Coordinates of C-alpha atoms and ligand atoms in Angstrom, one line a residue:
M13 CA 2.6 -23.6 -44.3
K14 CA 6.2 -24.2 -43.6
N15 CA 5.6 -25.4 -40.1
L16 CA 3.1 -28.2 -41.1
I17 CA 4.8 -31.5 -42.1
I18 CA 2.5 -34.1 -43.6
V19 CA 4.1 -37.5 -43.4
K20 CA 3.2 -39.5 -46.5
H21 CA 5.1 -42.7 -45.7
P22 CA 3.3 -45.6 -47.5
I23 CA 3.2 -47.7 -44.4
A24 CA 1.7 -44.8 -42.4
S25 CA -0.9 -44.3 -45.2
H26 CA -1.7 -48.0 -45.3
N27 CA -2.3 -48.1 -41.6
L28 CA -4.2 -44.9 -41.5
S29 CA -6.7 -46.4 -44.0
I30 CA -7.2 -49.3 -41.6
M31 CA -7.9 -46.9 -38.8
R32 CA -10.3 -44.9 -40.8
D33 CA -12.4 -47.9 -41.7
K34 CA -15.5 -48.0 -39.4
N35 CA -15.4 -51.8 -39.5
T36 CA -11.9 -52.0 -37.9
G37 CA -12.1 -53.3 -34.4
K38 CA -10.2 -52.1 -31.3
I39 CA -7.2 -54.5 -31.6
D40 CA -6.5 -53.7 -35.2
F41 CA -7.1 -50.0 -34.6
I42 CA -4.5 -50.0 -31.8
N43 CA -2.0 -52.1 -33.8
A44 CA -2.2 -49.7 -36.8
L45 CA -1.7 -46.7 -34.5
D46 CA 1.3 -48.4 -32.9
K47 CA 2.9 -48.9 -36.3
I48 CA 2.3 -45.3 -37.4
S49 CA 3.7 -44.0 -34.1
Y50 CA 7.2 -45.3 -35.1
I51 CA 7.1 -43.4 -38.4
L52 CA 5.9 -40.2 -36.7
A53 CA 8.6 -40.6 -34.0
A54 CA 11.3 -40.9 -36.7
E55 CA 10.1 -37.7 -38.2
A56 CA 9.7 -35.8 -34.9
Y57 CA 13.1 -37.0 -33.7
S58 CA 14.9 -36.1 -37.0
S59 CA 15.7 -32.5 -35.8
I60 CA 16.8 -33.3 -32.3
A61 CA 20.2 -31.8 -31.4
L62 CA 23.2 -34.0 -31.0
E63 CA 26.6 -33.5 -29.3
T64 CA 29.9 -35.2 -29.9
K65 CA 30.9 -38.1 -27.7
P66 CA 34.2 -39.9 -28.1
V67 CA 33.8 -43.6 -29.0
N68 CA 36.4 -46.3 -29.0
T69 CA 35.7 -48.7 -31.9
P70 CA 37.7 -52.0 -31.9
F71 CA 40.3 -50.2 -34.1
K72 CA 40.4 -46.5 -33.1
K73 CA 39.0 -43.6 -31.2
I74 CA 36.5 -41.5 -33.2
N75 CA 34.1 -38.6 -32.5
G76 CA 30.7 -40.3 -32.1
V77 CA 27.5 -38.5 -31.1
R78 CA 24.7 -38.7 -28.6
V79 CA 21.4 -36.9 -28.2
R80 CA 22.0 -33.5 -26.4
D81 CA 18.4 -32.4 -26.0
K82 CA 16.3 -33.4 -23.1
I83 CA 13.2 -34.8 -24.7
V84 CA 9.8 -34.9 -22.9
L85 CA 6.8 -36.5 -24.4
L86 CA 3.5 -34.9 -23.4
P87 CA 0.5 -37.1 -24.6
I88 CA -2.9 -35.5 -24.2
L89 CA -5.0 -38.0 -22.3
R90 CA -6.6 -40.2 -23.3
A91 CA -6.0 -40.7 -27.0
G92 CA -2.5 -39.2 -27.0
L93 CA -1.4 -42.3 -25.1
G94 CA -1.9 -44.3 -28.3
L95 CA 1.0 -42.5 -30.0
T96 CA 3.6 -43.1 -27.3
K97 CA 4.9 -46.6 -28.3
G98 CA 7.1 -45.7 -31.2
F99 CA 8.5 -42.7 -29.4
V100 CA 9.5 -44.7 -26.3
D101 CA 10.8 -47.7 -28.3
L102 CA 13.0 -45.6 -30.6
Y103 CA 14.4 -43.5 -27.7
P104 CA 13.8 -45.1 -24.3
E105 CA 15.6 -42.3 -22.5
V106 CA 12.6 -40.0 -23.3
I107 CA 10.6 -38.8 -20.3
T108 CA 6.8 -39.3 -20.6
S109 CA 4.7 -36.7 -18.9
H110 CA 0.9 -36.4 -19.1
I111 CA -1.8 -33.8 -19.5
G112 CA -5.4 -34.7 -19.1
I113 CA -7.9 -32.8 -21.2
Y114 CA -11.3 -33.6 -22.6
R115 CA -13.5 -31.5 -24.9
D116 CA -16.8 -30.3 -23.4
E117 CA -19.3 -31.9 -25.7
E118 CA -21.5 -28.8 -26.0
S119 CA -18.9 -25.9 -26.2
L120 CA -16.1 -28.1 -27.7
K121 CA -13.8 -26.1 -25.3
P122 CA -10.9 -28.0 -23.6
V123 CA -11.4 -29.0 -19.9
Q124 CA -8.1 -29.8 -18.1
Y125 CA -8.2 -32.5 -15.3
Y126 CA -4.6 -33.6 -14.9
F127 CA -1.0 -32.5 -15.3
R128 CA 2.2 -34.2 -14.4
F129 CA 5.6 -32.9 -15.7
P130 CA 9.2 -33.4 -14.5
K131 CA 10.9 -30.5 -12.6
I132 CA 13.5 -29.2 -15.0
K133 CA 15.2 -26.0 -14.0
D134 CA 17.4 -25.5 -17.1
K135 CA 15.0 -25.4 -20.0
K136 CA 17.6 -24.5 -22.6
D137 CA 17.8 -27.9 -24.2
L138 CA 14.3 -29.0 -23.2
N139 CA 12.3 -30.3 -26.2
V140 CA 8.7 -31.1 -25.6
I141 CA 6.7 -33.2 -28.0
I142 CA 2.9 -32.9 -27.6
L143 CA 1.1 -36.1 -28.8
D144 CA -2.5 -36.1 -29.8
P145 CA -3.9 -38.2 -32.6
M146 CA -6.7 -35.7 -33.4
I147 CA -6.4 -31.9 -34.0
A148 CA -10.0 -30.9 -34.6
T149 CA -10.8 -27.3 -33.4
G150 CA -7.2 -27.2 -32.1
G151 CA -8.5 -26.2 -28.6
S152 CA -6.8 -29.0 -26.7
V153 CA -3.4 -28.5 -28.4
I154 CA -3.6 -24.7 -28.0
F155 CA -4.4 -25.1 -24.3
T156 CA -1.4 -27.4 -23.9
I157 CA 1.0 -25.1 -25.8
E158 CA -0.1 -22.1 -23.7
Y159 CA 0.6 -24.2 -20.6
L160 CA 4.1 -25.1 -21.7
L161 CA 4.9 -21.5 -22.8
N162 CA 3.8 -20.2 -19.4
M163 CA 6.3 -22.8 -17.8
G164 CA 9.1 -21.3 -19.9
V165 CA 9.4 -24.2 -22.4
K166 CA 10.8 -22.8 -25.7
K167 CA 11.1 -25.8 -28.0
I168 CA 7.6 -27.3 -28.6
R169 CA 6.5 -29.6 -31.4
V170 CA 3.1 -31.2 -32.0
V171 CA 2.6 -34.6 -33.4
S172 CA -0.8 -35.9 -34.5
L173 CA -2.4 -38.4 -36.8
L174 CA -5.1 -36.3 -38.4
A175 CA -5.7 -32.6 -38.5
A176 CA -8.6 -30.5 -39.6
P177 CA -7.8 -27.2 -41.4
E178 CA -9.8 -25.3 -38.8
G179 CA -7.4 -26.6 -36.0
I180 CA -4.2 -25.9 -37.9
N181 CA -5.4 -22.4 -38.8
A182 CA -6.3 -21.8 -35.1
I183 CA -2.9 -22.9 -33.9
N184 CA -1.1 -20.8 -36.6
K185 CA -3.2 -17.8 -35.8
R186 CA -2.4 -18.0 -32.1
F187 CA 1.3 -18.9 -32.2
N188 CA 2.8 -19.0 -35.6
K189 CA 2.8 -15.4 -36.9
N190 CA 6.6 -15.3 -36.8
E191 CA 7.7 -18.1 -39.2
K192 CA 11.2 -18.3 -37.5
K193 CA 9.7 -19.0 -34.1
S194 CA 6.8 -21.1 -35.3
I195 CA 5.7 -24.4 -33.7
E196 CA 6.1 -27.4 -35.9
I197 CA 3.1 -29.6 -36.5
I198 CA 3.7 -33.1 -37.8
T199 CA 0.6 -35.1 -39.0
C200 CA -0.3 -37.9 -41.4
S201 CA -3.2 -36.1 -43.0
L202 CA -4.8 -32.7 -43.4
D203 CA -8.4 -33.8 -43.7
E204 CA -11.3 -31.8 -45.3
K205 CA -13.2 -30.1 -42.5
L206 CA -15.0 -30.4 -39.2
N207 CA -18.6 -31.4 -39.1
Q208 CA -21.3 -29.6 -37.0
N209 CA -20.4 -31.7 -34.0
G210 CA -16.7 -30.8 -34.2
Y211 CA -15.6 -34.2 -35.6
I212 CA -12.9 -34.4 -38.3
V213 CA -14.3 -35.4 -41.8
P214 CA -13.6 -37.9 -43.3
G215 CA -11.6 -38.6 -40.0
L216 CA -11.9 -41.8 -38.1
G217 CA -14.5 -41.1 -35.5
D218 CA -13.7 -40.7 -31.8
A219 CA -10.1 -41.8 -31.4
G220 CA -10.3 -42.3 -27.6
D221 CA -13.5 -44.4 -27.8
R222 CA -12.1 -46.6 -30.6
M223 CA -8.8 -47.1 -28.8
F224 CA -10.3 -47.9 -25.4
G225 CA -13.5 -49.5 -26.4
T226 CA -15.7 -47.1 -24.6
Ligands
PRP216 C1 -10.3 -35.7 -28.5 C2 -8.9 -35.9 -29.1 C3 -8.2 -34.6 -28.8 C4 -9.4 -33.6 -28.9 C5 -9.3 -32.9 -30.2 O1 -10.2 -35.8 -27.1 O2 -8.2 -37.0 -28.5 O3 -7.6 -34.5 -27.6 O4 -10.6 -34.4 -28.8 O5 -10.3 -31.9 -30.3 P1 -9.9 -30.3 -30.3 O6 -8.8 -30.1 -31.3 O7 -11.2 -29.8 -30.8 O8 -9.6 -29.9 -29.0 P2 -11.6 -36.1 -26.3 O9 -12.1 -34.8 -25.7 O10 -12.5 -36.9 -27.0 O11 -11.0 -36.9 -25.0 P3 -10.4 -38.3 -24.9 O12 -9.1 -38.4 -25.6 O13 -10.3 -38.6 -23.5 O14 -11.4 -39.3 -25.6
URA217 N1 -11.8 -36.0 -31.3 C1 -11.8 -37.2 -31.9 O1 -11.5 -38.2 -31.3 N2 -12.2 -37.2 -33.2 C2 -12.5 -36.2 -33.9 O2 -12.9 -36.3 -35.1 C3 -12.5 -34.9 -33.3 C4 -12.1 -34.8 -32.0

């Protein structure tokens, strides 16, 4: 799967193990996720387009660069908020928008309750990064991608912490038949499977609940 990037950075793997441990409390859970968010951000930002910008060093004028793309983060509430820190710290110019979605506990289907996005007419250089630590059935991410495509957004990337094969397959089946136009998914681990309740195994449990102490 060319469009699936699994980030195996040792510091990310170290912190992911802390998050998976059922005995890890809320504070350590959030701290570990914060650290991983920098590593995921570095990966997600690595293909952002640049443009030249003249720079006067103390000695001469050179062709420097600056980010050309307009980057919008779209964390899926609630748990997606936990991935924003590294993205905002590394590139404070980024715009953070929000989509609120929860999974219906019975049907596991996504239910949307909020959407806030900047008005951007020219979408040519618009680059939207969807943030959600968990891709389980893939329903929440698929709903969000559909929403963005309907708005005319062309450059979409998904960043997660853990993904189940069922979710990745569902996303690829829906959007990624054409490899050239496929939507990139960046994650730290492709886990084994979903259990009968739609939770990722081995996973880390309910990300939102562990992050917010609910
Ligand atoms: C969790 C998680 C994802 C979604 C993944 O959200 O944060 O958004 O489930 O599942 P899916 O791939 O099957 O759609 P949840 O519904 O628990 O809401 P929360 O973030 O508000 O806790
Ligand atoms: N949402 C979570 O928070 N965890 C899972 O394992 C699946 C969906």
